[in-house]
Short mmCIF file of C-alpha atoms and ligand atoms in Angstrom, two decimals:
data_model
loop_
_atom_site.label_atom_id
_atom_site.label_comp_id
_atom_site.label_asym_id
_atom_site.label_seq_id
_atom_site.Cartn_x
_atom_site.Cartn_y
_atom_site.Cartn_z
CA UNK A 13 -7.71 7.57 29.22
CA UNK A 14 -3.78 8.31 29.47
CA UNK A 15 -1.95 9.92 26.61
CA UNK A 16 -1.01 7.38 23.86
CA UNK A 17 2.26 7.59 22.23
CA UNK A 18 1.85 5.68 18.77
CA UNK A 19 5.42 4.85 17.24
CA UNK A 20 5.14 4.79 13.55
CA UNK A 21 8.17 3.33 11.16
CA UNK A 22 8.27 5.07 7.75
CA UNK A 23 8.38 8.98 7.23
CA UNK A 24 6.67 9.37 3.99
CA UNK A 25 3.22 10.63 2.87
CA UNK A 26 1.48 8.01 4.31
CA UNK A 27 3.28 8.46 7.94
CA UNK A 28 2.41 12.23 7.57
CA UNK A 29 -1.54 11.15 6.70
CA UNK A 30 -1.37 8.75 9.73
CA UNK A 31 0.22 11.37 12.09
CA UNK A 32 -2.47 13.88 11.17
CA UNK A 33 -5.26 11.05 11.68
CA UNK A 34 -3.57 10.55 15.37
CA UNK A 35 -3.51 14.29 16.14
CA UNK A 36 -7.28 14.51 15.31
CA UNK A 37 -7.69 11.55 18.16
CA UNK A 38 -5.32 13.43 20.62
CA UNK A 39 -2.79 10.64 20.07
CA UNK A 40 1.28 11.38 19.98
CA UNK A 41 2.95 9.96 16.89
CA UNK A 42 6.83 9.41 17.25
CA UNK A 43 8.21 8.54 13.54
CA UNK A 44 11.58 6.42 12.95
CA UNK A 45 12.99 7.19 9.65
CA UNK A 46 16.12 6.07 7.47
CA UNK A 47 15.82 9.32 5.29
CA UNK A 48 16.89 12.62 7.22
CA UNK A 49 14.42 14.51 4.87
CA UNK A 50 11.53 12.57 5.27
CA UNK A 51 8.39 14.76 4.88
CA UNK A 52 6.56 12.88 7.70
CA UNK A 53 8.45 15.46 10.08
CA UNK A 54 6.11 18.47 9.47
CA UNK A 55 3.26 16.46 10.34
CA UNK A 56 4.41 13.96 13.72
CA UNK A 57 5.10 15.13 17.13
CA UNK A 58 8.67 13.59 17.29
CA UNK A 59 10.99 12.45 14.79
CA UNK A 60 13.72 9.88 14.79
CA UNK A 61 16.09 9.61 11.96
CA UNK A 62 18.03 6.04 11.91
CA UNK A 63 18.98 3.16 10.06
CA UNK A 64 16.52 0.28 10.26
CA UNK A 65 19.21 -2.06 11.68
CA UNK A 66 20.96 0.89 14.19
CA UNK A 67 19.84 -1.00 17.34
CA UNK A 68 20.66 2.11 19.39
CA UNK A 69 18.23 4.10 17.53
CA UNK A 70 15.68 1.24 17.52
CA UNK A 71 16.16 1.40 21.70
CA UNK A 72 15.57 5.16 21.75
CA UNK A 73 12.71 5.05 19.58
CA UNK A 74 11.15 1.93 21.49
CA UNK A 75 11.30 4.03 24.73
CA UNK A 76 9.09 6.60 23.47
CA UNK A 77 6.42 4.48 22.13
CA UNK A 78 3.77 2.65 23.54
CA UNK A 79 2.90 0.46 20.64
CA UNK A 80 4.33 0.36 17.03
CA UNK A 81 3.07 0.55 13.33
CA UNK A 82 4.57 0.85 10.19
CA UNK A 83 3.71 2.61 6.88
CA UNK A 84 5.43 0.70 4.33
CA UNK A 85 6.03 -3.04 4.43
CA UNK A 86 10.06 -3.50 3.11
CA UNK A 87 10.96 -3.31 6.94
CA UNK A 88 13.51 -5.97 7.76
CA UNK A 89 11.71 -8.69 9.31
CA UNK A 90 14.54 -8.99 12.58
CA UNK A 91 13.87 -5.43 13.11
CA UNK A 92 10.04 -5.74 13.67
CA UNK A 93 10.61 -8.82 15.50
CA UNK A 94 13.13 -7.14 17.90
CA UNK A 95 10.92 -4.21 18.50
CA UNK A 96 7.72 -6.63 19.27
CA UNK A 97 9.69 -8.13 22.07
CA UNK A 98 9.71 -4.52 23.99
CA UNK A 99 6.45 -3.08 22.34
CA UNK A 100 3.31 -4.57 20.56
CA UNK A 101 3.89 -4.19 16.83
CA UNK A 102 0.67 -4.10 14.93
CA UNK A 103 0.39 -5.39 12.24
CA UNK A 104 2.02 -8.34 13.47
CA UNK A 105 5.75 -8.97 12.18
CA UNK A 106 4.57 -12.06 10.84
CA UNK A 107 2.39 -10.67 8.40
CA UNK A 108 4.74 -8.53 7.13
CA UNK A 109 7.33 -10.85 6.56
CA UNK A 110 4.56 -13.22 4.42
CA UNK A 111 3.48 -10.07 2.58
CA UNK A 112 7.05 -8.24 1.60
CA UNK A 113 7.84 -11.51 -0.23
CA UNK A 114 5.71 -11.69 -3.57
CA UNK A 115 5.94 -15.79 -3.84
CA UNK A 116 5.12 -16.19 -0.04
CA UNK A 117 2.00 -13.61 -0.65
CA UNK A 118 0.87 -15.59 -3.90
CA UNK A 119 0.94 -18.83 -2.19
CA UNK A 120 -0.82 -17.57 0.76
CA UNK A 121 -3.53 -16.39 -1.44
CA UNK A 122 -3.90 -19.43 -3.68
CA UNK A 123 -3.90 -21.47 -0.32
CA UNK A 124 -7.20 -19.49 0.60
CA UNK A 125 -8.73 -20.65 -2.92
CA UNK A 126 -8.61 -17.09 -4.09
CA UNK A 127 -7.66 -16.47 -7.81
CA UNK A 128 -4.04 -14.77 -8.79
CA UNK A 129 -2.64 -14.84 -12.06
CA UNK A 130 -0.36 -17.85 -12.79
CA UNK A 131 3.19 -17.36 -11.29
CA UNK A 132 6.65 -19.15 -10.93
CA UNK A 133 9.76 -18.54 -9.01
CA UNK A 134 12.92 -17.20 -11.29
CA UNK A 135 16.50 -17.34 -9.48
CA UNK A 136 18.30 -17.36 -12.72
CA UNK A 137 17.89 -16.95 -16.33
CA UNK A 138 17.57 -20.41 -17.44
CA UNK A 139 14.62 -20.74 -15.23
CA UNK A 140 12.36 -18.77 -17.44
CA UNK A 141 13.19 -21.35 -20.26
CA UNK A 142 10.20 -23.76 -19.82
CA UNK A 143 8.03 -21.08 -18.95
CA UNK A 144 6.60 -19.84 -22.27
CA UNK A 145 3.06 -20.37 -21.29
CA UNK A 146 3.52 -17.31 -18.61
CA UNK A 147 4.27 -15.17 -21.54
CA UNK A 148 3.76 -12.36 -22.13
CA UNK A 149 4.53 -11.71 -18.29
CA UNK A 150 5.98 -9.52 -15.75
CA UNK A 151 9.19 -10.32 -14.15
CA UNK A 152 8.92 -8.84 -10.50
CA UNK A 153 11.64 -8.88 -7.84
CA UNK A 154 10.29 -11.03 -4.95
CA UNK A 155 10.98 -8.03 -2.40
CA UNK A 156 11.42 -4.56 -2.11
CA UNK A 157 9.33 -3.38 -5.25
CA UNK A 158 6.92 -0.26 -5.40
CA UNK A 159 5.55 1.55 -7.67
CA UNK A 160 6.43 -0.55 -10.51
CA UNK A 161 9.91 -0.71 -9.42
CA UNK A 162 12.16 -3.93 -9.96
CA UNK A 163 9.23 -5.05 -13.02
CA UNK A 164 10.23 -6.24 -16.68
CA UNK A 165 7.78 -6.79 -19.40
CA UNK A 166 8.89 -10.08 -21.17
CA UNK A 167 6.80 -10.42 -24.46
CA UNK A 168 9.33 -13.33 -25.44
CA UNK A 169 12.59 -15.23 -24.23
CA UNK A 170 14.48 -12.92 -26.31
CA UNK A 171 13.70 -9.78 -24.52
CA UNK A 172 15.54 -11.21 -21.92
CA UNK A 173 18.85 -10.67 -23.38
CA UNK A 174 18.51 -6.71 -24.03
CA UNK A 175 17.00 -6.34 -20.66
CA UNK A 176 20.08 -6.52 -18.35
CA UNK A 177 18.59 -8.07 -15.50
CA UNK A 178 20.37 -8.46 -12.13
CA UNK A 179 19.66 -11.96 -11.37
CA UNK A 180 21.78 -11.99 -8.18
CA UNK A 181 18.24 -11.00 -6.86
CA UNK A 182 15.41 -13.68 -7.30
CA UNK A 183 11.91 -12.82 -9.21
CA UNK A 184 8.74 -14.09 -9.89
CA UNK A 185 7.34 -14.47 -13.41
CA UNK A 186 3.71 -13.38 -13.72
CA UNK A 187 1.26 -14.20 -16.63
CA UNK A 188 0.11 -10.96 -17.91
CA UNK A 189 -3.31 -10.56 -17.49
CA UNK A 190 -5.56 -9.32 -19.94
CA UNK A 191 -6.58 -6.09 -17.99
CA UNK A 192 -10.01 -4.63 -18.36
CA UNK A 193 -9.73 -2.68 -15.19
CA UNK A 194 -7.92 -2.77 -11.57
CA UNK A 195 -9.75 -1.86 -8.31
CA UNK A 196 -8.89 -1.93 -4.49
CA UNK A 197 -10.61 -2.75 -1.50
CA UNK A 198 -9.60 -1.17 1.77
CA UNK A 199 -10.68 -2.75 5.02
CA UNK A 200 -9.68 -1.95 8.48
CA UNK A 201 -10.09 -5.24 11.02
CA UNK A 202 -10.55 -4.44 14.78
CA UNK A 203 -10.56 -8.26 15.76
CA UNK A 204 -12.50 -11.23 14.89
CA UNK A 205 -15.41 -11.00 12.31
CA UNK A 206 -14.94 -7.32 13.56
CA UNK A 207 -14.07 -4.73 10.78
CA UNK A 208 -14.82 -1.73 8.65
CA UNK A 209 -14.63 -1.97 4.72
CA UNK A 210 -14.74 0.74 2.57
CA UNK A 211 -16.22 0.30 -1.02
CA UNK A 212 -14.31 -0.86 -3.89
CA UNK A 213 -12.24 1.71 -5.67
CA UNK A 214 -11.53 2.03 -9.24
CA UNK A 215 -8.03 2.53 -9.99
CA UNK A 216 -5.76 3.91 -13.34
CA UNK A 217 -2.09 3.48 -13.32
CA UNK A 218 0.09 4.80 -15.86
CA UNK A 219 3.85 3.36 -16.00
CA UNK A 220 2.70 0.97 -13.37
CA UNK A 221 2.58 4.14 -11.29
CA UNK A 222 -1.17 4.95 -9.76
CA UNK A 223 -2.43 7.96 -11.19
CA UNK A 224 -6.44 8.03 -10.79
CA UNK A 225 -8.80 6.30 -7.53
CA UNK A 226 -12.16 6.83 -7.95
CA UNK A 227 -15.22 5.60 -6.08
CA UNK A 228 -17.55 4.51 -6.83
CA UNK A 229 -16.21 1.50 -8.84
CA UNK A 230 -17.75 0.84 -12.29
CA UNK A 231 -18.15 -2.68 -11.74
CA UNK A 232 -20.75 -5.46 -11.52
CA UNK A 233 -22.09 -6.48 -8.18
CA UNK A 234 -20.77 -9.98 -8.42
CA UNK A 235 -17.32 -8.18 -8.49
CA UNK A 236 -18.15 -5.70 -5.80
CA UNK A 237 -19.43 -8.86 -3.42
CA UNK A 238 -16.33 -11.18 -4.35
CA UNK A 239 -13.94 -8.43 -3.93
CA UNK A 240 -15.10 -7.60 -0.92
CA UNK A 241 -15.53 -11.50 0.38
CA UNK A 242 -12.27 -11.75 -0.52
CA UNK A 243 -10.67 -8.82 1.26
CA UNK A 244 -12.66 -10.07 4.47
CA UNK A 245 -11.26 -13.64 3.99
CA UNK A 246 -7.71 -12.34 3.50
CA UNK A 247 -7.61 -9.99 6.86
CA UNK A 248 -9.60 -12.75 9.02
CA UNK A 249 -7.00 -15.44 7.80
CA UNK A 250 -4.30 -13.33 8.69
CA UNK A 251 -5.85 -12.39 11.99
CA UNK A 252 -4.89 -8.53 10.90
CA UNK A 253 -5.28 -5.52 13.08
CA UNK A 254 -5.40 -2.19 11.23
CA UNK A 255 -5.89 -1.12 7.49
CA UNK A 256 -4.97 -3.30 4.89
CA UNK A 257 -5.39 -2.97 0.95
CA UNK A 258 -6.08 -5.62 -1.59
CA UNK A 259 -5.57 -4.71 -5.06
CA UNK A 260 -7.63 -6.79 -7.68
CA UNK A 261 -7.42 -7.36 -11.55
CA UNK A 262 -10.58 -8.05 -13.32
CA UNK A 263 -9.75 -9.57 -17.07
CA UNK A 264 -11.71 -9.15 -20.39
CA UNK A 265 -13.83 -12.05 -19.39
CA UNK A 266 -14.65 -10.25 -15.96
CA UNK A 267 -12.68 -12.70 -13.94
CA UNK A 268 -11.50 -11.17 -10.59
CA UNK A 269 -7.53 -11.91 -9.41
CA UNK A 270 -6.10 -10.74 -6.33
CA UNK A 271 -2.92 -8.58 -7.34
CA UNK A 272 -1.14 -8.18 -4.12
CA UNK A 273 -1.71 -7.24 -0.85
CA UNK A 274 -0.55 -3.86 1.09
CA UNK A 275 -0.19 -4.37 4.86
CA UNK A 276 -0.82 -0.81 5.61
CA UNK A 277 -3.15 2.43 4.55
CA UNK A 278 -2.57 2.45 0.59
CA UNK A 279 -2.54 5.41 -2.09
CA UNK A 280 -5.96 4.53 -3.22
CA UNK A 281 -7.33 5.31 -0.08
CA UNK A 282 -6.48 8.60 0.17
CA UNK A 283 -9.96 9.79 -1.02
CA UNK A 284 -11.60 8.55 1.71
CA UNK A 285 -10.26 11.76 4.19
CA UNK A 286 -12.55 13.44 2.18
CA UNK A 287 -15.32 11.34 1.02
CA UNK A 288 -15.99 9.50 4.13
CA UNK A 289 -16.66 9.88 7.84
CA UNK A 290 -13.68 8.12 8.82
CA UNK A 291 -10.78 7.80 6.47
CA UNK A 292 -8.68 4.76 6.17
CA UNK A 293 -5.72 6.54 8.22
CA UNK A 294 -7.94 7.09 11.28
CA UNK A 295 -9.53 3.84 11.15
CA UNK A 296 -6.04 2.11 10.94
CA UNK A 297 -5.08 4.32 14.42
CA UNK A 298 -8.41 3.49 15.95
CA UNK A 299 -7.83 -0.58 15.08
CA UNK A 300 -4.03 -0.46 16.17
CA UNK A 301 -4.70 1.78 19.50
CA UNK A 302 -8.01 -0.42 20.53
CA UNK A 303 -10.44 2.60 20.04
CA UNK A 304 -14.10 2.45 19.28
CA UNK A 305 -14.84 1.41 16.02
CA UNK A 306 -17.45 3.90 14.44
CA UNK A 307 -19.88 2.53 11.53
CA UNK A 308 -18.38 3.87 8.18
CA UNK A 309 -20.38 6.27 6.10
CA UNK A 310 -19.74 7.68 2.48
CA UNK A 311 -20.57 11.05 2.35
CA UNK A 312 -19.57 11.87 -1.41
CA UNK A 313 -18.50 9.77 -4.46
CA UNK A 314 -14.79 11.06 -5.36
CA UNK A 315 -11.84 11.10 -7.54
CA UNK A 316 -8.32 11.54 -6.57
CA UNK A 317 -5.62 12.55 -8.75
CA UNK A 318 -1.78 11.73 -8.00
CA UNK A 319 0.48 14.53 -8.80
CA UNK A 320 4.08 12.69 -9.83
CA UNK A 321 7.54 14.50 -10.18
CA UNK A 322 6.77 17.85 -11.23
CA UNK A 323 3.33 18.10 -11.85
CA UNK A 324 3.09 19.67 -8.28
CA UNK A 325 4.71 22.64 -9.28
CA UNK A 326 1.58 24.31 -11.19
CA UNK A 327 -0.46 23.45 -8.23
CA UNK A 328 2.36 24.91 -5.82
CA UNK A 329 2.62 28.06 -7.72
CA UNK A 330 -1.06 28.77 -8.25
CA UNK A 331 -3.24 27.07 -5.72
CA UNK A 332 -6.71 28.05 -6.72
CA UNK A 333 -9.27 25.33 -6.04
CA UNK A 334 -12.86 24.66 -6.14
CA UNK A 335 -14.98 24.07 -2.35
CA UNK A 336 -14.95 20.46 -3.45
CA UNK A 337 -11.02 19.88 -4.46
CA UNK A 338 -8.82 19.27 -1.73
CA UNK A 339 -5.01 19.37 -2.56
CA UNK A 340 -2.59 17.85 -0.41
CA UNK A 341 1.33 18.49 -0.62
CA UNK A 342 3.56 15.91 0.74
CA UNK A 343 5.73 18.62 1.37
CA UNK A 344 8.74 16.44 -0.21
CA UNK A 345 12.41 18.40 -0.12
CA UNK A 346 13.16 17.08 -3.86
CA UNK A 347 11.08 16.77 -7.00
CA UNK A 348 11.85 13.38 -8.48
CA UNK A 349 10.56 11.85 -11.77
CA UNK A 350 7.99 8.91 -11.06
CA UNK A 351 8.02 10.74 -7.28
CA UNK A 352 4.47 11.23 -5.98
CA UNK A 353 4.69 14.74 -4.65
CA UNK A 354 0.82 15.21 -3.50
CA UNK A 355 -2.58 14.70 -4.64
CA UNK A 356 -5.94 16.13 -5.29
CA UNK A 357 -9.46 14.72 -4.44
CA UNK A 358 -12.44 16.45 -6.17
CA UNK A 359 -15.86 15.12 -4.61
CA UNK A 360 -18.93 14.58 -6.86
P1 ADP B 22 3.97 -2.70 -6.88
O1 ADP B 22 4.51 -3.34 -5.95
O2 ADP B 22 4.97 -1.87 -7.86
O3 ADP B 22 2.52 -1.64 -6.91
P2 ADP B 22 2.41 -3.95 -9.14
O4 ADP B 22 2.30 -5.65 -8.83
O5 ADP B 22 1.08 -4.24 -8.05
O6 ADP B 22 3.39 -3.54 -8.25
O7 ADP B 22 2.08 -3.86 -10.27
C1 ADP B 22 1.98 -2.61 -10.56
C2 ADP B 22 1.15 -2.13 -11.59
O8 ADP B 22 1.83 -3.15 -12.94
C3 ADP B 22 -0.26 -3.04 -11.18
O9 ADP B 22 -0.96 -2.07 -11.00
C4 ADP B 22 -0.85 -3.19 -12.94
O10 ADP B 22 -1.12 -1.84 -13.62
C5 ADP B 22 0.38 -3.65 -13.58
N1 ADP B 22 0.79 -5.25 -13.59
C6 ADP B 22 1.38 -5.69 -12.55
N2 ADP B 22 1.23 -7.39 -12.51
C7 ADP B 22 0.57 -7.44 -13.94
C8 ADP B 22 0.07 -8.51 -14.34
N3 ADP B 22 0.49 -9.98 -14.09
N4 ADP B 22 -0.91 -8.36 -15.13
C9 ADP B 22 -1.33 -7.03 -16.02
N5 ADP B 22 -0.50 -5.81 -15.15
C10 ADP B 22 0.10 -6.24 -14.12
MG1 MG B 23 0.61 -2.68 -6.52
#
């Protein structure tokens, strides 16, 4: 087969790991990113710096690639759509547009008869007053949120006065779920009823940022089966191509809820690099590039620890690890609080 040039939009750690996986498959990667310091330029074959609405840069990118994928969902729909007219974009731009809007995403999930927590659109402060039933709740920006950014916990209506919320943006108010656990399911779909699915991963968040991910998840067989079933239904309904992650809540009564969908590879799946024969990244590249699908095999149980902010320092300074520990430094230029800087996966 002739050389494949895979375009990736976004140059963070997910772009790095996608590039690494592509390299193993002899596929060249071209990354387009609006951050000149993006860490993925250390891992890709070619890097293009440009804003996501810069028509010239977009054209330069398109000329260099055979097809395009992306590592994050907050890309303007117009950009993906324009690109898709000249080179195939996978997952399809319409999927990205649906999922990048929390209201459209939740409506889509509910229309499949899949449970989410209760939610309502909030465009202005007075929209919250009749929503007492939704409290305690979390107010989330409808678009552009990640790692808990753009989220406010509202216990009672009075809280609104002290929070200084910018109502030039729109929000959804979600009823707080009394969490017992959080899990995620990662699936890579190659075509109709043709997919590989990873076992549910148990996730622990601190300050709304993922801290630990572990397999196997300590969950009942019912939850195991239902979460995989719902993730499969979602990816089939979307006619999705590539790797997708569904985040779930389990409440204290053992009810399962979909929290959100990520139309991309996901932080909770980093452990698949070491714990499976094929990682979520390799599977994504295989699916979007129409390569062979290989049956998944779990090689080991595993636990991943995210290194956030200056937690990375001690490992950079003293990188001593056991044979079953794998350290990943994302090589980000600046250390910032709440920023994911690297991770460690420990096989068990
Ligand atoms: P992000 O897009 O930032 O990942 P999420 O909606 O996944 O946003 O929220 C981040 C975390 O905040 C969740 O993983 C969970 O720990 C907590 N959280 C968010 N929404 C709720 C909710 N409705 N009930 C309980 N916890 C929540
Ligand atoms: Mg999330």
